[in-house]
Amino acid sequence: MVRRVLLRMKIISVEHEYGKDQKLRKEDVMILKQWTEMQCHLPHVSELHLMFFLHSCYYNIEMAKSAIESFFTIRTHCPEFFKNRNPKSTELVKQMNVGCCVDLPKKTPEGNQILLYKFLDRDVGKFDANEQMKLFDMGIVHCLMQNGTSEGVVVVCDFKGASFAHLLKINVSIVSKVFPYLQQALFIRLKAIHYLNVGLLVDGLMSLVKPFLKSELIDSVHVHNSIETLIQHIPIECLPSDYGGSQPSFKELHEDHCQRLFDFADYFIDEDTYIVDETKRIGKPSNPSEIFGLDGTFKQIEID
């Protein structure tokens, strides 16, 4: 089913990815393919996805195996983020107008893809943190499937319009699952996170996020109260016009992004199958209490 869905979508080709990245070797991808086929608990993993995993792990096969295992296992045990992802559903359509993460057209000089999240509706009652995290991940996955790999990913979160009430909805339980997934499972190279227009939320935000950041990423988290310090890291020409940049306005990017998600509905619906079958796992089945410790710290899953 996964292969058929991929063929129907307008996605990047494996030939294009091999052609643009000489370090990405087909023989290494085939080693991963053979390994996944021997893991009875894993679903089918497409060649394109295997390429993404290998690229995100800097071509290290053993690291890629660990990421693959973590990716599917975390998705299985976090249905609040990874189930019911039809972008045309009433709830997700509503949430797209509450907050949205778009991929910006122009990459940084280093070749990093920029993802910009922005609050669109200040009404706390409409804000659903789980659904927002779901849309955030869907945006990242869609960007990869349509554009292919990039040197890395830089995330900018614009907190203009957010309040302490919003922050209270992004609780420890959510962060303890999302950040391990972003850093250890999702097939991207997360290079930096920039928080913009944080204001008085800065202390609460950092105390919430910092415990779950890998040590090598802590120094790559930046807080900005104005665009002036953000553009010291990201060239202003990469930003939307309403941020002073030369790209289309966020409104235009948002409308285009939503339409592209709608066009990928079949892919996101099929993602419900991207889970492990614990009854077929060799050894002891995994469970949430073992994967996420009492302190919320992700426990690395052992692989053969």
mmCIF file of C-alpha atoms in Angstrom:
data_model
loop_
_atom_site.group_PDB
_atom_site.id
_atom_site.type_symbol
_atom_site.label_atom_id
_atom_site.label_comp_id
_atom_site.label_asym_id
_atom_site.label_seq_id
_atom_site.Cartn_x
_atom_site.Cartn_y
_atom_site.Cartn_z
ATOM 1 C CA MET A 1 0.000 0.000 0.000
ATOM 2 C CA VAL A 2 2.791 2.441 0.899
ATOM 3 C CA ARG A 3 4.508 1.978 -2.451
ATOM 4 C CA ARG A 4 1.266 2.619 -4.379
ATOM 5 C CA VAL A 5 0.560 5.792 -2.415
ATOM 6 C CA LEU A 6 4.068 7.113 -3.036
ATOM 7 C CA LEU A 7 3.693 6.530 -6.758
ATOM 8 C CA ARG A 8 0.486 8.599 -6.837
ATOM 9 C CA MET A 9 2.024 11.561 -5.057
ATOM 10 C CA LYS A 10 4.112 14.290 -6.621
ATOM 11 C CA ILE A 11 7.292 13.408 -4.749
ATOM 12 C CA ILE A 12 11.009 13.658 -5.309
ATOM 13 C CA SER A 13 12.465 10.671 -7.156
ATOM 14 C CA VAL A 14 15.114 8.331 -5.768
ATOM 15 C CA GLU A 15 17.129 8.965 -8.929
ATOM 16 C CA HIS A 16 17.158 12.688 -8.186
ATOM 17 C CA GLU A 17 18.349 12.092 -4.625
ATOM 18 C CA TYR A 18 21.129 9.733 -5.707
ATOM 19 C CA GLY A 19 22.154 12.182 -8.401
ATOM 20 C CA LYS A 20 22.469 15.212 -6.127
ATOM 21 C CA ASP A 21 24.263 13.462 -3.237
ATOM 22 C CA GLN A 22 27.358 11.479 -4.155
ATOM 23 C CA LYS A 23 27.785 10.336 -0.530
ATOM 24 C CA LEU A 24 24.437 8.579 -0.656
ATOM 25 C CA ARG A 25 25.326 5.159 -2.048
ATOM 26 C CA LYS A 26 22.724 2.736 -3.337
ATOM 27 C CA GLU A 27 24.610 -0.231 -1.885
ATOM 28 C CA ASP A 28 24.294 1.283 1.596
ATOM 29 C CA VAL A 29 20.588 1.883 1.075
ATOM 30 C CA MET A 30 20.192 -1.752 -0.001
ATOM 31 C CA ILE A 31 21.937 -2.905 3.189
ATOM 32 C CA LEU A 32 19.337 -0.959 5.145
ATOM 33 C CA LYS A 33 16.568 -2.393 2.969
ATOM 34 C CA GLN A 34 17.700 -5.953 3.650
ATOM 35 C CA TRP A 35 17.906 -5.218 7.376
ATOM 36 C CA THR A 36 14.400 -3.749 7.546
ATOM 37 C CA GLU A 37 12.973 -6.740 5.700
ATOM 38 C CA MET A 38 14.420 -8.987 8.396
ATOM 39 C CA GLN A 39 12.709 -6.995 11.158
ATOM 40 C CA CYS A 40 9.317 -8.672 11.173
ATOM 41 C CA HIS A 41 7.788 -6.034 13.442
ATOM 42 C CA LEU A 42 8.554 -3.154 11.070
ATOM 43 C CA PRO A 43 6.239 -2.075 8.230
ATOM 44 C CA HIS A 44 7.455 -1.811 4.658
ATOM 45 C CA VAL A 45 9.983 1.048 4.376
ATOM 46 C CA SER A 46 10.294 2.627 0.926
ATOM 47 C CA GLU A 47 13.665 3.198 -0.719
ATOM 48 C CA LEU A 48 13.104 6.955 -0.545
ATOM 49 C CA HIS A 49 12.495 6.828 3.194
ATOM 50 C CA LEU A 50 15.601 4.686 3.656
ATOM 51 C CA MET A 51 17.592 7.323 1.765
ATOM 52 C CA PHE A 52 16.230 10.027 4.064
ATOM 53 C CA PHE A 53 17.223 8.046 7.155
ATOM 54 C CA LEU A 54 20.731 7.396 5.850
ATOM 55 C CA HIS A 55 21.221 11.036 4.871
ATOM 56 C CA SER A 56 19.949 12.319 8.227
ATOM 57 C CA CYS A 57 22.422 10.031 10.015
ATOM 58 C CA TYR A 58 25.328 11.293 7.900
ATOM 59 C CA TYR A 59 25.495 7.986 5.989
ATOM 60 C CA ASN A 60 26.150 5.893 9.122
ATOM 61 C CA ILE A 61 24.266 2.628 8.606
ATOM 62 C CA GLU A 62 24.094 1.629 12.270
ATOM 63 C CA MET A 63 22.813 5.058 13.281
ATOM 64 C CA ALA A 64 20.229 4.833 10.508
ATOM 65 C CA LYS A 65 19.028 1.461 11.824
ATOM 66 C CA SER A 66 18.561 3.004 15.268
ATOM 67 C CA ALA A 67 16.668 5.977 13.788
ATOM 68 C CA ILE A 68 14.378 3.693 11.781
ATOM 69 C CA GLU A 69 13.582 1.608 14.842
ATOM 70 C CA SER A 70 12.929 4.713 16.938
ATOM 71 C CA PHE A 71 10.839 6.364 14.205
ATOM 72 C CA PHE A 72 8.304 3.582 13.867
ATOM 73 C CA THR A 73 8.235 2.660 17.553
ATOM 74 C CA ILE A 74 7.645 6.219 18.753
ATOM 75 C CA ARG A 75 4.914 6.689 16.156
ATOM 76 C CA THR A 76 3.235 3.535 17.425
ATOM 77 C CA HIS A 77 3.186 4.697 21.034
ATOM 78 C CA CYS A 78 2.218 8.336 20.376
ATOM 79 C CA PRO A 79 -1.088 8.127 18.479
ATOM 80 C CA GLU A 80 -2.007 11.621 19.669
ATOM 81 C CA PHE A 81 0.549 12.952 17.140
ATOM 82 C CA PHE A 82 0.743 10.233 14.510
ATOM 83 C CA LYS A 83 -2.783 8.924 13.945
ATOM 84 C CA ASN A 84 -5.740 10.486 12.116
ATOM 85 C CA ARG A 85 -3.596 12.765 9.949
ATOM 86 C CA ASN A 86 -6.018 13.438 7.114
ATOM 87 C CA PRO A 87 -5.353 17.158 6.408
ATOM 88 C CA LYS A 88 -8.903 17.525 5.114
ATOM 89 C CA SER A 89 -10.421 16.513 8.455
ATOM 90 C CA THR A 90 -12.484 19.144 10.256
ATOM 91 C CA GLU A 91 -10.102 19.363 13.227
ATOM 92 C CA LEU A 92 -6.907 19.727 11.194
ATOM 93 C CA VAL A 93 -8.446 22.302 8.853
ATOM 94 C CA LYS A 94 -9.448 24.313 11.923
ATOM 95 C CA GLN A 95 -5.981 24.007 13.426
ATOM 96 C CA MET A 96 -4.320 25.175 10.188
ATOM 97 C CA ASN A 97 -5.959 28.534 10.856
ATOM 98 C CA VAL A 98 -4.796 28.607 14.482
ATOM 99 C CA GLY A 99 -1.105 28.056 13.850
ATOM 100 C CA CYS A 100 0.931 26.839 10.907
ATOM 101 C CA CYS A 101 4.471 25.819 9.995
ATOM 102 C CA VAL A 102 5.520 26.551 6.404
ATOM 103 C CA ASP A 103 8.714 25.714 4.550
ATOM 104 C CA LEU A 104 10.313 28.847 3.128
ATOM 105 C CA PRO A 105 11.254 28.849 -0.586
ATOM 106 C CA LYS A 106 14.833 30.085 -0.142
ATOM 107 C CA LYS A 107 17.387 28.088 1.830
ATOM 108 C CA THR A 108 20.183 29.566 3.943
ATOM 109 C CA PRO A 109 23.628 30.026 2.329
ATOM 110 C CA GLU A 110 24.657 26.782 4.083
ATOM 111 C CA GLY A 111 21.855 24.933 2.288
ATOM 112 C CA ASN A 112 19.569 24.582 5.296
ATOM 113 C CA GLN A 113 15.810 24.398 4.805
ATOM 114 C CA ILE A 114 13.961 26.971 6.938
ATOM 115 C CA LEU A 115 10.664 26.063 8.595
ATOM 116 C CA LEU A 116 8.666 28.978 10.011
ATOM 117 C CA TYR A 117 5.907 28.393 12.570
ATOM 118 C CA LYS A 118 3.545 31.261 13.335
ATOM 119 C CA PHE A 119 0.518 31.739 15.596
ATOM 120 C CA LEU A 120 -2.444 32.871 13.485
ATOM 121 C CA ASP A 121 -5.241 33.030 16.072
ATOM 122 C CA ARG A 122 -4.737 34.258 19.636
ATOM 123 C CA ASP A 123 -7.846 32.484 20.951
ATOM 124 C CA VAL A 124 -6.441 29.967 23.458
ATOM 125 C CA GLY A 125 -9.648 27.976 23.350
ATOM 126 C CA LYS A 126 -8.992 27.061 19.715
ATOM 127 C CA PHE A 127 -5.384 26.002 20.313
ATOM 128 C CA ASP A 128 -4.859 22.224 20.489
ATOM 129 C CA ALA A 129 -1.193 21.463 21.212
ATOM 130 C CA ASN A 130 -1.375 17.833 20.070
ATOM 131 C CA GLU A 131 -2.961 18.759 16.755
ATOM 132 C CA GLN A 132 -0.476 21.595 16.265
ATOM 133 C CA MET A 133 2.430 19.184 16.816
ATOM 134 C CA LYS A 134 0.780 16.817 14.359
ATOM 135 C CA LEU A 135 0.594 19.542 11.700
ATOM 136 C CA PHE A 136 4.175 20.583 12.437
ATOM 137 C CA ASP A 137 5.421 17.058 11.730
ATOM 138 C CA MET A 138 3.233 16.751 8.645
ATOM 139 C CA GLY A 139 4.778 19.951 7.311
ATOM 140 C CA ILE A 140 8.301 18.635 7.781
ATOM 141 C CA VAL A 141 7.495 15.283 6.176
ATOM 142 C CA HIS A 142 5.713 16.912 3.239
ATOM 143 C CA CYS A 143 8.646 19.265 2.640
ATOM 144 C CA LEU A 144 11.027 16.304 2.461
ATOM 145 C CA MET A 145 8.799 14.218 0.223
ATOM 146 C CA GLN A 146 8.324 17.077 -2.241
ATOM 147 C CA ASN A 147 11.743 18.742 -2.144
ATOM 148 C CA GLY A 148 14.130 16.004 -1.011
ATOM 149 C CA THR A 149 16.989 16.293 1.442
ATOM 150 C CA SER A 150 18.819 19.460 2.421
ATOM 151 C CA GLU A 151 22.011 20.063 4.329
ATOM 152 C CA GLY A 152 19.967 20.611 7.464
ATOM 153 C CA VAL A 153 16.766 22.049 8.893
ATOM 154 C CA VAL A 154 16.420 25.311 10.811
ATOM 155 C CA VAL A 155 13.179 25.902 12.717
ATOM 156 C CA VAL A 156 11.886 29.404 13.503
ATOM 157 C CA CYS A 157 8.938 29.668 15.914
ATOM 158 C CA ASP A 158 7.270 33.086 16.006
ATOM 159 C CA PHE A 159 5.508 33.443 19.366
ATOM 160 C CA LYS A 160 3.881 36.783 18.571
ATOM 161 C CA GLY A 161 0.322 36.524 19.867
ATOM 162 C CA ALA A 162 1.077 33.644 22.230
ATOM 163 C CA SER A 163 0.353 33.831 25.949
ATOM 164 C CA PHE A 164 1.118 31.899 29.123
ATOM 165 C CA ALA A 165 -2.180 30.107 28.563
ATOM 166 C CA HIS A 166 -0.828 28.745 25.264
ATOM 167 C CA LEU A 167 2.370 27.662 26.998
ATOM 168 C CA LEU A 168 0.419 25.780 29.648
ATOM 169 C CA LYS A 169 -1.174 23.720 26.885
ATOM 170 C CA ILE A 170 2.284 22.696 25.634
ATOM 171 C CA ASN A 171 2.974 20.557 28.687
ATOM 172 C CA VAL A 172 5.914 18.378 29.699
ATOM 173 C CA SER A 173 4.231 15.234 28.400
ATOM 174 C CA ILE A 174 4.090 16.679 24.877
ATOM 175 C CA VAL A 175 7.633 18.051 24.864
ATOM 176 C CA SER A 176 9.082 14.834 26.328
ATOM 177 C CA LYS A 177 7.828 12.966 23.257
ATOM 178 C CA VAL A 178 8.227 15.541 20.512
ATOM 179 C CA PHE A 179 11.854 16.516 21.090
ATOM 180 C CA PRO A 180 13.258 12.960 21.249
ATOM 181 C CA TYR A 181 11.344 12.233 18.054
ATOM 182 C CA LEU A 182 12.752 15.303 16.290
ATOM 183 C CA GLN A 183 16.321 14.661 17.453
ATOM 184 C CA GLN A 184 16.615 10.882 17.324
ATOM 185 C CA ALA A 185 13.957 9.473 15.027
ATOM 186 C CA LEU A 186 12.737 11.874 12.335
ATOM 187 C CA PHE A 187 14.812 11.779 9.137
ATOM 188 C CA ILE A 188 16.137 15.350 9.249
ATOM 189 C CA ARG A 189 19.341 17.018 10.405
ATOM 190 C CA LEU A 190 18.027 19.481 12.968
ATOM 191 C CA LYS A 191 20.577 22.305 12.953
ATOM 192 C CA ALA A 192 19.009 25.086 15.017
ATOM 193 C CA ILE A 193 15.853 26.340 16.688
ATOM 194 C CA HIS A 194 15.043 30.048 16.842
ATOM 195 C CA TYR A 195 12.310 31.416 19.101
ATOM 196 C CA LEU A 196 11.096 34.842 17.938
ATOM 197 C CA ASN A 197 8.978 37.406 19.830
ATOM 198 C CA VAL A 198 9.064 35.307 22.986
ATOM 199 C CA GLY A 199 8.909 38.252 25.409
ATOM 200 C CA LEU A 200 7.959 37.311 28.975
ATOM 201 C CA LEU A 201 7.445 33.675 27.947
ATOM 202 C CA VAL A 202 11.174 33.073 27.607
ATOM 203 C CA ASP A 203 11.855 31.590 31.052
ATOM 204 C CA GLY A 204 8.853 29.277 30.967
ATOM 205 C CA LEU A 205 9.585 28.182 27.421
ATOM 206 C CA MET A 206 13.244 27.403 28.036
ATOM 207 C CA SER A 207 12.574 25.566 31.308
ATOM 208 C CA LEU A 208 10.071 23.429 29.405
ATOM 209 C CA VAL A 209 12.282 22.641 26.421
ATOM 210 C CA LYS A 210 15.867 22.560 27.706
ATOM 211 C CA PRO A 211 15.686 19.262 29.684
ATOM 212 C CA PHE A 212 14.820 17.412 26.497
ATOM 213 C CA LEU A 213 17.488 18.877 24.218
ATOM 214 C CA LYS A 214 20.552 16.838 23.321
ATOM 215 C CA SER A 215 23.713 18.521 24.599
ATOM 216 C CA GLU A 216 24.967 19.270 21.092
ATOM 217 C CA LEU A 217 21.770 21.169 20.258
ATOM 218 C CA ILE A 218 21.501 23.314 23.394
ATOM 219 C CA ASP A 219 23.897 25.911 21.992
ATOM 220 C CA SER A 220 21.872 25.971 18.768
ATOM 221 C CA VAL A 221 18.713 27.235 20.475
ATOM 222 C CA HIS A 222 18.386 31.004 20.115
ATOM 223 C CA VAL A 223 15.857 33.436 21.586
ATOM 224 C CA HIS A 224 15.024 36.685 19.780
ATOM 225 C CA ASN A 225 12.775 39.535 20.830
ATOM 226 C CA SER A 226 13.052 41.210 17.447
ATOM 227 C CA ILE A 227 13.833 40.447 13.834
ATOM 228 C CA GLU A 228 17.148 42.322 14.146
ATOM 229 C CA THR A 229 18.854 39.517 16.064
ATOM 230 C CA LEU A 230 17.211 36.742 14.022
ATOM 231 C CA ILE A 231 18.731 38.055 10.794
ATOM 232 C CA GLN A 232 22.180 37.701 12.322
ATOM 233 C CA HIS A 233 21.605 33.967 11.837
ATOM 234 C CA ILE A 234 19.218 33.839 8.878
ATOM 235 C CA PRO A 235 19.626 36.242 5.924
ATOM 236 C CA ILE A 236 16.646 38.567 5.700
ATOM 237 C CA GLU A 237 16.165 37.760 2.011
ATOM 238 C CA CYS A 238 15.189 34.226 3.069
ATOM 239 C CA LEU A 239 12.233 35.496 5.108
ATOM 240 C CA PRO A 240 8.663 36.348 4.032
ATOM 241 C CA SER A 241 7.921 39.902 2.903
ATOM 242 C CA ASP A 242 5.975 40.718 6.089
ATOM 243 C CA TYR A 243 9.187 39.962 8.014
ATOM 244 C CA GLY A 244 11.127 42.367 5.797
ATOM 245 C CA GLY A 245 12.366 39.649 3.441
ATOM 246 C CA SER A 246 12.048 39.048 -0.278
ATOM 247 C CA GLN A 247 9.923 35.893 -0.171
ATOM 248 C CA PRO A 248 6.117 35.806 -0.527
ATOM 249 C CA SER A 249 4.094 36.919 2.489
ATOM 250 C CA PHE A 250 3.312 34.409 5.225
ATOM 251 C CA LYS A 251 -0.351 34.540 4.190
ATOM 252 C CA GLU A 252 0.560 33.490 0.654
ATOM 253 C CA LEU A 253 2.915 30.780 1.905
ATOM 254 C CA HIS A 254 0.280 29.559 4.345
ATOM 255 C CA GLU A 255 -2.401 29.254 1.664
ATOM 256 C CA ASP A 256 -0.011 27.395 -0.641
ATOM 257 C CA HIS A 257 1.138 25.141 2.222
ATOM 258 C CA CYS A 258 -2.427 24.159 3.155
ATOM 259 C CA GLN A 259 -3.246 23.305 -0.451
ATOM 260 C CA ARG A 260 -0.133 21.155 -0.741
ATOM 261 C CA LEU A 261 -1.097 19.280 2.425
ATOM 262 C CA PHE A 262 -4.566 18.671 0.959
ATOM 263 C CA ASP A 263 -2.927 17.305 -2.194
ATOM 264 C CA PHE A 264 -0.941 14.868 -0.022
ATOM 265 C CA ALA A 265 -4.014 13.601 1.836
ATOM 266 C CA ASP A 266 -3.624 10.012 0.621
ATOM 267 C CA TYR A 267 -0.047 9.893 1.861
ATOM 268 C CA PHE A 268 -0.937 11.178 5.318
ATOM 269 C CA ILE A 269 -3.905 8.818 5.599
ATOM 270 C CA ASP A 270 -1.617 5.908 4.725
ATOM 271 C CA GLU A 271 0.772 6.957 7.501
ATOM 272 C CA ASP A 272 -1.548 5.176 9.933
ATOM 273 C CA THR A 273 0.266 2.017 8.771
ATOM 274 C CA TYR A 274 3.691 3.407 9.726
ATOM 275 C CA ILE A 275 3.727 1.543 13.031
ATOM 276 C CA VAL A 276 5.366 -1.544 14.471
ATOM 277 C CA ASP A 277 3.652 -4.849 15.179
ATOM 278 C CA GLU A 278 4.817 -5.606 18.703
ATOM 279 C CA THR A 279 3.514 -9.179 18.463
ATOM 280 C CA LYS A 280 6.177 -9.850 15.816
ATOM 281 C CA ARG A 281 9.086 -8.148 17.566
ATOM 282 C CA ILE A 282 11.907 -10.532 18.469
ATOM 283 C CA GLY A 283 12.416 -10.318 22.211
ATOM 284 C CA LYS A 284 10.404 -8.284 24.661
ATOM 285 C CA PRO A 285 7.782 -5.957 23.138
ATOM 286 C CA SER A 286 8.330 -2.251 23.745
ATOM 287 C CA ASN A 287 5.897 -0.155 25.750
ATOM 288 C CA PRO A 288 5.622 3.580 26.503
ATOM 289 C CA SER A 289 6.898 3.320 30.074
ATOM 290 C CA GLU A 290 10.105 1.704 28.829
ATOM 291 C CA ILE A 291 10.582 4.049 25.868
ATOM 292 C CA PHE A 292 9.902 7.223 27.839
ATOM 293 C CA GLY A 293 11.212 7.065 31.411
ATOM 294 C CA LEU A 294 9.480 8.665 34.359
ATOM 295 C CA ASP A 295 11.568 11.761 33.754
ATOM 296 C CA GLY A 296 10.381 11.871 30.153
ATOM 297 C CA THR A 297 13.840 11.003 28.839
ATOM 298 C CA PHE A 298 13.822 8.896 25.707
ATOM 299 C CA LYS A 299 15.350 5.471 26.207
ATOM 300 C CA GLN A 300 17.257 4.379 23.124
ATOM 301 C CA ILE A 301 15.747 1.215 21.674
ATOM 302 C CA GLU A 302 18.106 -1.702 21.229
ATOM 303 C CA ILE A 303 18.466 -3.108 17.724
ATOM 304 C CA ASP A 304 20.001 -6.266 16.340
#
